Coordinates of N, CA and C in Angstrom, one line a residue:
M281 N 85.8 120.4 19.4 CA 86.9 121.1 19.5 C 87.2 119.2 20.6
T282 N 88.7 119.3 21.0 CA 88.6 117.7 21.2 C 88.8 117.5 22.5
V283 N 88.0 116.7 22.6 CA 88.4 116.6 24.6 C 89.2 115.2 24.7
T284 N 89.9 115.8 26.4 CA 91.1 114.6 26.9 C 90.8 114.4 27.8
T285 N 90.2 112.5 28.4 CA 90.7 113.5 29.7 C 91.9 111.7 30.0
T286 N 92.3 113.2 31.2 CA 93.6 112.6 31.7 C 93.5 112.7 33.2
T287 N 95.0 112.7 33.8 CA 95.3 112.2 35.4 C 96.1 113.9 34.9
P288 N 96.1 114.1 36.5 CA 96.6 115.3 36.8 C 97.8 115.3 36.3
G289 N 98.8 116.1 35.6 CA 99.6 117.0 34.9 C 99.6 116.5 33.8
T290 N 99.1 116.0 33.2 CA 99.4 116.1 31.2 C 98.6 117.0 30.9
R291 N 99.4 116.7 30.1 CA 99.0 117.9 28.4 C 98.9 117.6 27.5
T292 N 97.8 117.8 28.0 CA 96.5 117.6 26.0 C 96.6 118.7 25.2
R293 N 96.5 118.8 23.4 CA 95.8 120.1 23.2 C 94.1 118.9 23.8
G294 N 93.9 120.7 23.0 CA 92.2 120.7 23.4 C 92.1 121.1 24.2
T295 N 91.0 120.7 25.2 CA 90.6 120.5 26.3 C 90.4 119.4 27.4
R296 N 91.1 119.8 28.5 CA 91.8 118.5 30.0 C 90.5 118.8 30.7
T297 N 90.4 117.0 30.9 CA 89.0 117.4 31.7 C 90.6 116.0 32.9
T298 N 90.3 117.0 34.4 CA 90.8 115.8 35.2 C 89.7 115.9 36.5
R299 N 89.8 114.5 36.8 CA 88.9 113.8 37.9 C 89.0 113.5 38.9
R300 N 88.5 113.6 40.3 CA 88.7 112.8 41.3 C 87.1 112.6 42.3
T301 N 87.1 111.7 42.1 CA 85.6 111.1 42.7 C 84.5 112.3 43.7
D302 N 85.4 113.1 44.1 CA 84.3 114.1 44.2 C 84.4 115.6 43.7
W303 N 85.4 116.0 42.9 CA 85.1 117.4 42.3 C 86.3 116.6 40.9
S304 N 85.5 117.0 40.1 CA 86.0 117.6 38.5 C 86.5 119.2 37.5
A305 N 87.7 118.7 36.8 CA 87.9 119.9 36.8 C 88.4 119.7 35.2
A306 N 88.1 120.8 34.1 CA 87.9 121.1 33.0 C 88.5 122.2 32.5
D307 N 89.6 122.3 31.2 CA 90.3 123.9 30.8 C 90.9 123.2 29.9
A308 N 90.6 124.2 28.7 CA 90.9 124.8 27.2 C 92.1 126.2 27.1
R309 N 93.2 126.0 26.6 CA 93.8 127.4 26.4 C 93.3 127.8 25.8
G310 N 92.4 128.0 24.7 CA 91.0 128.4 24.0 C 92.6 129.4 23.6
P311 N 92.6 130.5 22.8 CA 93.2 131.0 22.1 C 94.8 131.9 22.4
R312 N 94.5 131.5 23.6 CA 95.4 132.1 24.5 C 97.4 131.1 23.9
R313 N 98.5 131.0 24.1 CA 99.5 130.8 23.6 C 100.3 129.6 24.6
H314 N 99.4 130.5 26.0 CA 99.8 129.6 27.6 C 98.1 129.3 28.3
Q315 N 98.2 128.3 29.0 CA 97.5 127.9 29.6 C 98.1 128.2 30.8
A316 N 97.1 129.2 31.4 CA 97.5 130.0 32.8 C 96.2 129.9 33.5
D317 N 95.3 129.0 33.9 CA 94.4 128.7 34.9 C 95.0 127.4 34.9
A318 N 94.6 127.0 36.5 CA 94.9 125.9 37.7 C 94.0 125.4 38.3
A319 N 93.7 124.7 38.4 CA 92.7 124.0 39.1 C 93.0 123.5 39.9
A320 N 92.5 123.0 41.8 CA 93.3 121.8 42.1 C 92.4 121.5 43.7
G321 N 92.8 120.4 44.1 CA 92.3 120.1 45.2 C 93.1 118.9 45.9
F322 N 92.8 119.3 47.7 CA 93.6 118.3 48.5 C 92.6 117.9 50.2
T323 N 93.0 116.1 49.8 CA 91.9 116.1 50.6 C 92.9 115.9 52.2
G324 N 92.5 116.4 53.7 CA 93.3 116.0 54.5 C 92.6 114.6 55.1
R325 N 93.6 113.9 55.5 CA 93.7 112.5 56.8 C 91.8 112.7 57.4
D326 N 91.7 114.0 57.7 CA 90.5 113.8 58.3 C 89.1 114.1 57.6
G327 N 89.5 113.9 56.3 CA 88.8 114.1 55.3 C 87.8 115.9 55.0
R328 N 88.7 116.5 55.5 CA 88.5 117.9 55.0 C 88.7 118.2 53.6
R329 N 88.1 118.8 53.0 CA 88.8 118.7 51.8 C 88.7 120.5 51.3
A330 N 89.2 121.0 50.0 CA 89.2 122.7 49.9 C 89.8 122.6 48.4
V331 N 89.5 123.1 47.6 CA 90.2 122.9 46.4 C 89.7 124.9 45.7
A332 N 90.5 124.9 44.7 CA 90.8 126.1 44.7 C 90.8 126.3 42.6
V333 N 90.5 127.5 41.9 CA 91.0 127.5 41.0 C 91.5 128.8 40.9
A334 N 93.0 129.0 39.6 CA 93.2 130.6 39.9 C 94.0 131.0 38.2
D335 N 94.0 132.0 38.1 CA 94.0 132.1 37.1 C 94.9 133.1 36.6
G336 N 95.8 133.4 36.0 CA 96.9 133.5 35.7 C 96.2 134.7 35.1
V337 N 97.6 136.0 35.5 CA 97.1 137.6 35.1 C 98.2 137.9 33.9
G338 N 97.5 137.2 32.1 CA 98.8 137.5 31.6 C 99.1 136.4 30.5
D339 N 99.4 136.3 29.4 CA 99.7 134.9 28.8 C 101.2 135.3 29.1
S340 N 101.7 134.7 29.5 CA 103.1 134.2 30.0 C 103.5 133.0 30.6
P341 N 104.2 132.4 30.6 CA 105.3 131.1 31.0 C 105.1 131.7 33.0
A342 N 105.1 132.8 33.7 CA 105.1 133.8 34.2 C 103.6 133.4 35.0
A343 N 103.2 133.3 34.2 CA 101.2 133.6 35.2 C 100.7 132.6 34.9
A344 N 101.4 131.3 34.8 CA 101.1 130.2 34.5 C 101.3 129.5 35.9
R345 N 103.2 130.1 36.3 CA 103.4 129.4 36.9 C 103.2 129.8 38.7
A346 N 102.8 131.2 38.0 CA 101.9 131.7 39.4 C 100.8 130.4 39.7
A347 N 100.4 131.6 38.7 CA 98.5 130.2 38.8 C 98.7 128.8 39.8
R348 N 99.3 128.6 38.6 CA 99.8 126.6 39.3 C 100.1 126.9 40.6
I349 N 101.7 127.3 41.3 CA 102.1 128.1 42.8 C 100.6 128.3 43.9
A350 N 99.5 129.5 43.2 CA 99.3 130.1 43.7 C 97.7 128.3 44.4
A351 N 96.9 127.9 43.3 CA 96.4 127.1 43.8 C 96.5 126.0 44.4
D352 N 97.8 125.1 44.6 CA 98.9 124.7 44.8 C 98.1 124.3 46.2
H353 N 99.0 125.6 46.4 CA 99.7 126.3 48.0 C 97.8 126.4 48.6
A354 N 97.3 127.5 48.2 CA 95.8 127.7 49.1 C 95.6 126.4 49.0
V355 N 94.8 124.7 48.9 CA 94.5 123.8 48.7 C 95.1 123.3 50.3
R356 N 95.9 123.6 49.9 CA 96.7 122.8 51.3 C 96.7 123.8 52.3
T357 N 97.3 124.2 52.3 CA 97.0 125.3 53.2 C 95.8 125.9 54.3
A358 N 95.1 126.6 53.5 CA 93.2 126.2 53.9 C 92.8 124.4 54.7
V359 N 92.8 123.5 54.1 CA 92.9 121.6 55.3 C 94.2 122.0 56.3
L360 N 95.2 122.4 56.3 CA 95.9 122.5 56.8 C 95.5 123.1 58.3
D361 N 95.8 124.6 58.0 CA 95.1 125.9 58.4 C 93.8 125.9 59.2
G362 N 93.5 125.4 58.6 CA 91.0 125.2 58.6 C 90.8 126.6 57.8
R363 N 91.5 127.8 57.2 CA 91.0 129.3 57.1 C 91.6 129.5 55.6
A364 N 90.3 129.9 54.7 CA 90.2 129.5 53.3 C 91.3 131.2 53.0
D365 N 90.8 131.6 54.0 CA 91.0 133.6 53.5 C 92.9 133.6 54.0
L366 N 93.0 132.3 54.9 CA 94.3 133.2 55.3 C 95.4 132.0 54.1
A367 N 94.7 131.3 53.6 CA 95.4 130.0 52.2 C 95.9 131.6 51.2
V368 N 94.8 132.4 50.9 CA 95.2 133.4 49.6 C 96.4 133.7 50.5
L369 N 96.5 134.8 51.1 CA 97.6 135.4 52.0 C 98.9 134.4 52.6
A370 N 98.4 132.5 52.2 CA 99.9 132.1 52.5 C 99.9 131.9 50.4
A371 N 99.2 131.9 49.9 CA 99.5 131.9 48.2 C 100.4 133.5 47.6
R372 N 100.1 134.3 48.5 CA 100.6 135.3 48.5 C 102.1 135.6 48.4
D373 N 102.8 134.7 49.8 CA 103.5 135.4 51.0 C 104.6 134.4 49.4
V374 N 104.2 132.7 49.7 CA 105.4 132.1 48.8 C 105.2 132.4 47.1
L375 N 104.3 133.7 46.1 CA 104.8 134.2 45.1 C 106.1 134.8 45.6
L376 N 105.5 136.3 46.7 CA 107.0 137.2 47.3 C 107.9 136.8 47.7
G377 N 107.7 135.7 48.4 CA 108.6 134.9 49.6 C 109.8 134.9 48.3
A378 N 109.0 133.9 47.7 CA 110.5 132.9 46.7 C 110.8 133.8 45.7
G379 N 110.2 135.3 45.6 CA 111.0 136.3 44.4 C 110.2 136.1 42.9
L380 N 109.5 135.0 42.9 CA 108.5 134.8 41.6 C 108.0 135.4 40.9
P381 N 108.1 135.7 40.0 CA 107.3 137.0 39.0 C 105.6 135.7 38.5
G382 N 104.6 137.2 38.4 CA 104.0 136.8 38.2 C 102.4 137.0 39.3
D383 N 101.4 136.6 38.1 CA 100.2 136.9 39.3 C 99.7 136.0 38.9
A384 N 98.2 136.3 39.4 CA 96.9 135.7 39.7 C 95.8 136.3 40.4
A385 N 93.8 136.0 40.0 CA 93.5 135.4 40.5 C 93.0 134.8 40.8
L386 N 92.2 133.8 42.4 CA 93.2 133.2 43.4 C 90.8 133.3 44.2
T387 N 90.6 132.1 43.9 CA 88.9 131.1 44.3 C 89.9 129.8 45.6
V388 N 89.6 130.1 46.3 CA 90.0 128.8 47.0 C 88.4 128.7 47.9
A389 N 87.9 127.3 47.9 CA 87.4 126.7 48.9 C 87.1 126.1 49.8
L390 N 87.2 126.2 51.2 CA 86.7 124.6 52.0 C 86.1 123.9 52.6
G391 N 85.7 122.7 53.0 CA 84.9 122.8 52.8 C 84.1 122.1 54.6
P392 N 83.2 121.2 54.7 CA 83.2 121.6 55.9 C 83.7 121.3 57.1
D393 N 83.9 121.3 58.3 CA 84.7 120.6 59.3 C 83.7 119.6 60.3
A394 N 83.8 118.7 60.2 CA 83.3 117.6 60.7 C 83.2 117.5 62.1
R395 N 84.1 118.4 63.1 CA 83.0 118.3 64.4 C 82.6 119.0 64.5
L396 N 81.3 120.0 63.0 CA 80.5 121.5 63.5 C 79.4 120.7 63.4
A397 N 78.4 120.5 63.4 CA 76.7 119.9 63.1 C 76.5 120.5 62.4
E398 N 76.6 121.6 61.6 CA 76.4 122.2 60.6 C 77.2 121.8 59.7
P399 N 76.9 121.7 59.0 CA 78.0 121.5 56.6 C 77.8 122.9 56.6
T400 N 79.2 123.4 56.5 CA 78.6 124.4 55.6 C 81.1 124.7 55.2
W401 N 80.7 125.4 53.7 CA 82.0 126.0 53.0 C 82.3 127.5 53.8
T402 N 83.5 127.3 53.4 CA 83.5 128.4 52.9 C 84.7 129.7 51.9
V403 N 83.9 130.2 51.6 CA 85.1 130.8 49.9 C 85.3 132.0 50.3
A404 N 86.6 132.0 50.3 CA 87.7 133.3 49.8 C 88.3 133.7 48.7
W405 N 88.1 135.3 48.1 CA 89.4 135.4 46.8 C 89.8 136.4 46.7
V406 N 90.0 136.9 45.5 CA 91.1 138.0 45.4 C 91.2 137.8 43.5
G407 N 90.2 138.4 43.3 CA 90.3 139.1 41.7 C 88.9 138.5 40.8
D408 N 89.1 137.9 40.2 CA 87.7 137.7 39.1 C 87.2 136.4 39.3
V409 N 87.8 135.2 39.6 CA 87.5 133.5 39.7 C 86.2 133.9 40.3
R410 N 86.0 132.8 39.6 CA 84.3 132.9 40.4 C 83.4 131.9 41.4
A411 N 82.9 131.9 41.5 CA 82.6 130.8 42.3 C 81.0 131.1 42.3
L412 N 80.1 129.8 42.2 CA 78.5 129.7 42.4 C 78.1 127.9 42.9
A413 N 76.6 128.6 43.5 CA 76.7 127.4 44.4 C 75.5 127.2 43.9
V414 N 75.7 125.7 43.1 CA 74.6 125.1 42.5 C 73.1 124.4 43.7
V415 N 72.0 124.7 44.2 CA 71.1 124.4 44.8 C 69.7 124.5 44.1
D416 N 69.5 123.0 44.3 CA 68.4 122.7 43.6 C 67.9 122.2 41.5
G417 N 69.7 122.4 41.3 CA 69.8 122.8 39.9 C 70.1 124.7 39.9
R418 N 69.6 125.6 40.7 CA 70.1 126.9 40.4 C 71.0 127.3 40.1
P419 N 72.3 128.0 39.9 CA 73.6 128.4 40.9 C 72.8 130.0 41.0
Q420 N 73.8 130.1 41.7 CA 73.5 131.5 43.0 C 75.0 131.4 43.5
P421 N 75.1 132.8 42.9 CA 76.5 133.7 42.4 C 77.3 133.9 44.0
L422 N 78.2 133.8 44.3 CA 78.6 133.7 45.5 C 80.4 134.7 46.1
T423 N 80.4 135.0 45.2 CA 81.7 136.5 45.0 C 81.1 137.5 44.2
R424 N 82.2 137.9 43.9 CA 81.8 139.8 43.1 C 83.5 140.4 42.9
D425 N 83.2 139.9 41.9 CA 84.9 140.4 41.1 C 85.3 141.8 41.6
H426 N 86.8 141.5 42.0 CA 87.2 142.6 42.4 C 88.6 143.1 40.7
S427 N 87.6 143.5 40.4 CA 87.2 144.4 39.7 C 87.6 146.5 39.2
V428 N 88.3 147.0 38.5 CA 87.5 148.1 38.0 C 86.3 148.4 37.4
G429 N 85.9 147.2 36.1 CA 84.8 147.8 36.1 C 83.4 147.0 36.8
A430 N 84.2 146.4 38.0 CA 83.2 145.8 39.3 C 82.7 146.8 40.4
A431 N 84.2 147.4 40.0 CA 84.2 148.7 41.8 C 83.1 149.7 40.9
M432 N 83.2 150.0 39.1 CA 83.1 151.1 38.8 C 81.4 151.2 39.3
R433 N 80.8 149.4 37.7 CA 79.1 150.3 37.9 C 78.5 149.4 39.1
A434 N 79.1 148.9 40.6 CA 78.8 149.5 41.6 C 79.0 150.2 42.3
A435 N 78.9 151.4 41.8 CA 79.5 152.9 42.4 C 78.2 153.6 41.1
G436 N 77.4 152.9 40.1 CA 76.8 153.7 39.3 C 77.0 153.8 38.2
V437 N 79.1 153.6 37.9 CA 79.1 154.2 36.0 C 79.5 153.1 35.6
E438 N 78.8 153.7 34.0 CA 79.2 152.4 33.4 C 80.2 153.0 32.6
V439 N 81.1 151.8 32.4 CA 82.5 151.5 31.9 C 82.8 150.5 30.5
A440 N 83.7 150.4 30.4 CA 84.3 149.6 29.0 C 84.6 148.3 29.4
P441 N 83.4 147.4 28.5 CA 84.0 145.4 29.0 C 85.8 145.8 30.1
R442 N 87.0 146.0 28.7 CA 87.6 146.1 29.4 C 88.6 146.8 30.5
M443 N 87.5 147.3 31.2 CA 87.7 148.0 32.8 C 88.0 146.1 33.4
D444 N 87.3 145.0 33.1 CA 86.8 144.1 34.3 C 87.8 143.2 33.4
H445 N 88.4 143.4 32.8 CA 89.7 142.2 32.8 C 91.3 143.0 34.4
V446 N 90.5 144.8 34.4 CA 91.6 145.0 35.6 C 91.9 144.5 36.9
L447 N 91.6 144.5 37.4 CA 92.1 143.8 39.0 C 92.1 145.2 39.8
T448 N 91.4 145.2 41.1 CA 91.7 145.3 41.7 C 92.8 144.8 43.2
T449 N 92.1 143.2 43.4 CA 93.0 143.4 44.3 C 93.1 141.3 43.3
S450 N 94.8 140.9 43.9 CA 95.4 139.6 43.0 C 96.2 139.6 44.6
V451 N 96.3 138.2 43.9 CA 97.7 137.1 44.9 C 98.6 138.1 45.7
R452 N 99.2 138.6 44.6 CA 100.2 139.1 44.1 C 100.0 141.0 45.4
T453 N 99.2 141.2 45.1 CA 98.9 142.3 45.8 C 98.2 142.8 46.5
V454 N 97.5 141.2 47.5 CA 96.2 141.9 48.3 C 97.3 142.2 50.2
R455 N 96.6 142.9 50.8 CA 97.4 143.2 51.4 C 97.4 143.5 53.1
G456 N 95.7 142.5 52.4 CA 95.6 141.2 54.2 C 94.6 141.6 54.3
A457 N 93.7 140.4 55.1 CA 92.6 139.9 54.7 C 91.0 140.8 55.0
V458 N 91.3 142.0 54.8 CA 90.5 143.4 54.7 C 90.1 143.3 53.5
E459 N 90.9 142.7 52.5 CA 90.8 142.9 51.1 C 90.5 141.6 50.5
I460 N 90.6 140.9 50.7 CA 89.8 139.3 50.6 C 87.9 139.1 51.1
G461 N 87.6 139.1 49.3 CA 86.3 138.5 49.8 C 86.0 137.4 50.1
L462 N 85.2 137.4 51.4 CA 84.9 136.3 52.2 C 83.6 135.4 52.8
T463 N 82.6 134.2 52.2 CA 81.7 134.2 52.5 C 81.2 133.4 52.5
V464 N 80.7 132.7 54.0 CA 80.1 131.2 54.6 C 79.3 130.5 53.7
I465 N 78.5 128.9 53.6 CA 77.8 129.0 53.0 C 76.9 127.4 53.3
A466 N 75.5 127.1 54.1 CA 75.2 125.8 53.8 C 75.9 125.6 53.2
E467 N 75.6 124.0 52.8 CA 76.6 123.0 52.3 C 75.8 123.0 51.7
P468 N 75.6 123.6 49.5 CA 74.9 123.4 49.1 C 74.7 121.6 47.8
D469 N 74.4 121.4 46.6 CA 74.6 120.4 46.2 C 75.4 120.4 45.1
A470 N 76.1 121.0 45.4 CA 77.8 121.3 44.0 C 78.1 123.4 43.7
L471 N 79.4 122.7 43.9 CA 80.7 124.3 44.2 C 81.0 124.1 42.4
V472 N 80.8 125.2 41.7 CA 81.4 125.5 41.1 C 82.0 126.6 40.8
L473 N 83.2 126.6 40.8 CA 85.0 127.5 40.6 C 84.6 127.6 39.2
A474 N 84.8 129.1 38.4 CA 85.2 129.3 37.3 C 86.0 130.4 36.9
T475 N 86.7 130.0 35.9 CA 88.0 131.5 35.8 C 86.5 132.9 34.9
D476 N 87.7 133.6 34.0 CA 86.4 134.2 33.2 C 86.5 133.4 32.2
G477 N 87.5 133.3 31.3 CA 86.9 133.0 30.2 C 85.6 131.7 30.4
V478 N 85.4 131.6 30.7 CA 83.8 130.7 30.7 C 82.9 131.8 31.2
H479 N 82.8 132.7 32.6 CA 81.8 133.4 33.0 C 81.2 134.7 32.2
R480 N 82.6 135.5 31.7 CA 82.0 136.3 30.8 C 81.5 136.0 29.5
A481 N 82.1 134.5 29.2 CA 81.6 133.9 27.9 C 80.5 133.5 27.2
L482 N 79.3 133.2 29.5 CA 78.8 132.3 28.9 C 77.4 133.6 29.8
D483 N 76.0 133.4 28.7 CA 75.1 134.7 30.1 C 74.5 134.0 30.8
P484 N 74.2 134.0 31.4 CA 73.3 133.8 32.5 C 72.3 132.7 32.2
D485 N 71.0 132.3 31.3 CA 70.2 131.7 30.6 C 70.8 130.6 30.7
T486 N 72.0 130.8 29.5 CA 72.8 129.5 29.5 C 73.9 128.7 30.5
L487 N 73.8 129.8 31.6 CA 74.7 128.9 32.7 C 73.6 128.6 33.5
A488 N 72.5 128.9 33.4 CA 71.5 128.3 34.7 C 71.3 127.2 34.0
G489 N 71.0 127.4 32.2 CA 70.5 125.8 31.6 C 71.1 124.7 31.5
L490 N 72.6 125.0 32.3 CA 73.8 123.8 32.3 C 73.8 123.6 33.2
C491 N 73.5 124.4 34.0 CA 73.6 123.6 35.0 C 72.2 122.9 36.1
A492 N 71.7 123.6 35.3 CA 69.6 122.1 35.5 C 69.5 121.3 34.6
A493 N 70.9 121.0 34.2 CA 70.5 120.1 33.2 C 71.6 118.7 32.9
V494 N 72.7 119.4 33.5 CA 73.7 118.3 33.2 C 74.2 117.9 34.9
P495 N 74.3 116.2 35.2 CA 75.1 115.9 35.7 C 76.2 116.7 37.1
A496 N 76.4 117.4 37.6 CA 77.7 117.2 38.3 C 78.7 116.7 38.1
A497 N 79.2 116.1 37.8 CA 80.5 115.4 37.4 C 81.1 115.7 35.9
H498 N 79.7 115.7 35.5 CA 80.5 116.2 33.9 C 80.2 117.5 33.4
L499 N 79.7 118.3 34.5 CA 79.5 119.7 34.6 C 80.7 120.6 33.9
P500 N 81.3 120.4 34.0 CA 83.1 121.3 34.0 C 83.1 120.9 33.0
R501 N 83.6 119.8 31.9 CA 83.8 120.0 30.9 C 83.1 120.4 29.9
A502 N 81.5 120.5 30.0 CA 80.2 120.8 29.9 C 80.4 122.8 29.7
L503 N 80.7 124.0 30.7 CA 80.6 124.3 30.9 C 81.9 124.9 29.9
V504 N 82.7 124.2 29.8 CA 84.1 124.3 28.9 C 83.5 125.0 27.6
A505 N 82.5 123.2 27.5 CA 82.7 124.0 25.8 C 82.0 124.4 25.7
A506 N 80.9 124.8 25.8 CA 80.4 126.2 26.1 C 80.9 127.3 26.0
A507 N 81.7 127.7 26.8 CA 82.7 128.8 26.8 C 83.1 128.9 25.6
T508 N 84.2 127.3 24.8 CA 84.9 128.0 24.0 C 84.1 127.7 22.8
A509 N 82.6 127.6 22.2 CA 81.6 127.5 20.8 C 81.1 128.2 21.2
A510 N 81.4 129.7 22.3 CA 80.7 131.2 22.5 C 82.1 131.8 21.8
D511 N 83.2 131.0 22.2 CA 84.3 132.3 20.7 C 85.0 133.0 22.4
T512 N 85.0 132.6 23.2 CA 85.7 132.8 24.6 C 87.4 133.5 24.8
H513 N 87.5 134.5 24.6 CA 88.7 135.3 24.0 C 90.2 135.0 25.4
D514 N 89.6 133.3 26.3 CA 90.8 133.6 27.2 C 91.2 132.0 27.3
N515 N 91.8 131.8 28.6 CA 91.6 130.1 28.7 C 90.6 129.8 29.6
A516 N 90.2 128.7 29.5 CA 88.5 128.5 30.0 C 88.5 127.1 30.6
T517 N 88.1 127.4 31.8 CA 88.4 126.5 33.5 C 87.3 126.6 34.1
A518 N 86.6 125.5 34.3 CA 86.0 125.3 35.5 C 86.2 124.2 35.8
L519 N 85.8 124.2 37.5 CA 86.1 122.9 38.8 C 84.6 123.3 39.6
V520 N 84.1 121.4 39.5 CA 82.6 120.8 39.9 C 83.3 120.1 41.1
V521 N 82.7 120.7 42.3 CA 82.1 120.0 43.1 C 81.4 119.3 43.4
V522 N 81.3 118.0 43.9 CA 80.3 118.1 44.4 C 79.9 117.2 45.7
A523 N 79.4 118.7 47.2 CA 79.5 119.2 48.1 C 78.8 118.1 48.8
G524 N 78.4 117.5 48.6 CA 77.4 116.0 50.1 C 78.4 114.9 50.3
A525 N 78.9 114.7 48.5 CA 79.6 113.6 48.4 C 80.8 112.9 49.1
R526 N 81.4 111.8 48.7 CA 82.2 110.8 50.5 C 83.8 111.3 49.9
P527 N 83.9 112.8 50.5 CA 85.6 112.4 50.1 C 86.8 111.2 49.5
V528 N 87.6 111.0 49.5 CA 88.6 110.3 49.4 C 89.7 111.0 50.5
V529 N 89.6 110.0 51.5 CA 91.0 110.4 52.8 C 92.3 109.7 51.8
P530 N 93.1 110.3 52.4 CA 94.5 109.2 52.5 C 95.0 108.9 53.0
E531 N 95.1 107.6 52.5 CA 95.7 106.2 53.7 C 97.0 106.9 54.2
P532 N 96.8 106.6 55.5 CA 98.3 107.2 56.3 C 99.4 106.4 56.2
R533 N 100.5 107.4 56.0 CA 101.5 106.7 55.8 C 102.1 105.1 56.7
R534 N 102.8 104.2 56.1 CA 103.2 103.1 57.1 C 104.8 103.6 57.0
G535 N 105.6 103.1 58.1 CA 107.5 103.2 57.6 C 108.0 104.1 57.8

């Protein structure tokens, strides 16, 4: 596998890694024709930050565009409005309001508000991009897939694995905040967001072993490499934010 470190927006073959001082992401197109995953991060002037990963539905330019727009818009809305769930709805409104084709699963995590005494992260999601909190090297799931397979298994019905790819809620189809998954957690050591090309390819023991052994800064690349080695059948994307790291606050514009 060819691993290339690049800056955002650069297209390369193999695995791409995007780095920031407080978050990093890696992705690989895998066997698909198009890279329809997207990762994004945004830090406001007050230092509050948000990260997001989107997984376009299907293997097409429309899916790739929907994922990129959803991720980019969600992180900015989350920081500016202070609500992770509203960021999901804002991403929906952009796709529908502009008449854009394509759809995506989306998970967005909003970092602590400096005005609060206890630092907490808020995670909102639709679809099957999973979020994990890493505490003392142990990954703890924060999300539950919005898919037909997950819903039927929760009801005690065994279904074929292909039903895990049929989403019950997505950016385009979410009707309101009540359909958005939402959780609030105390600040962990790190947060991991991963598309199904990663989390379905890795068994729990492999995932736990990587989280325990690999430093957070290198974990996205390790997760994507492991998913690729496991012959994932999808795009594979992982984003890790070091929750306790000091974010880069943009310099105020002058003039």
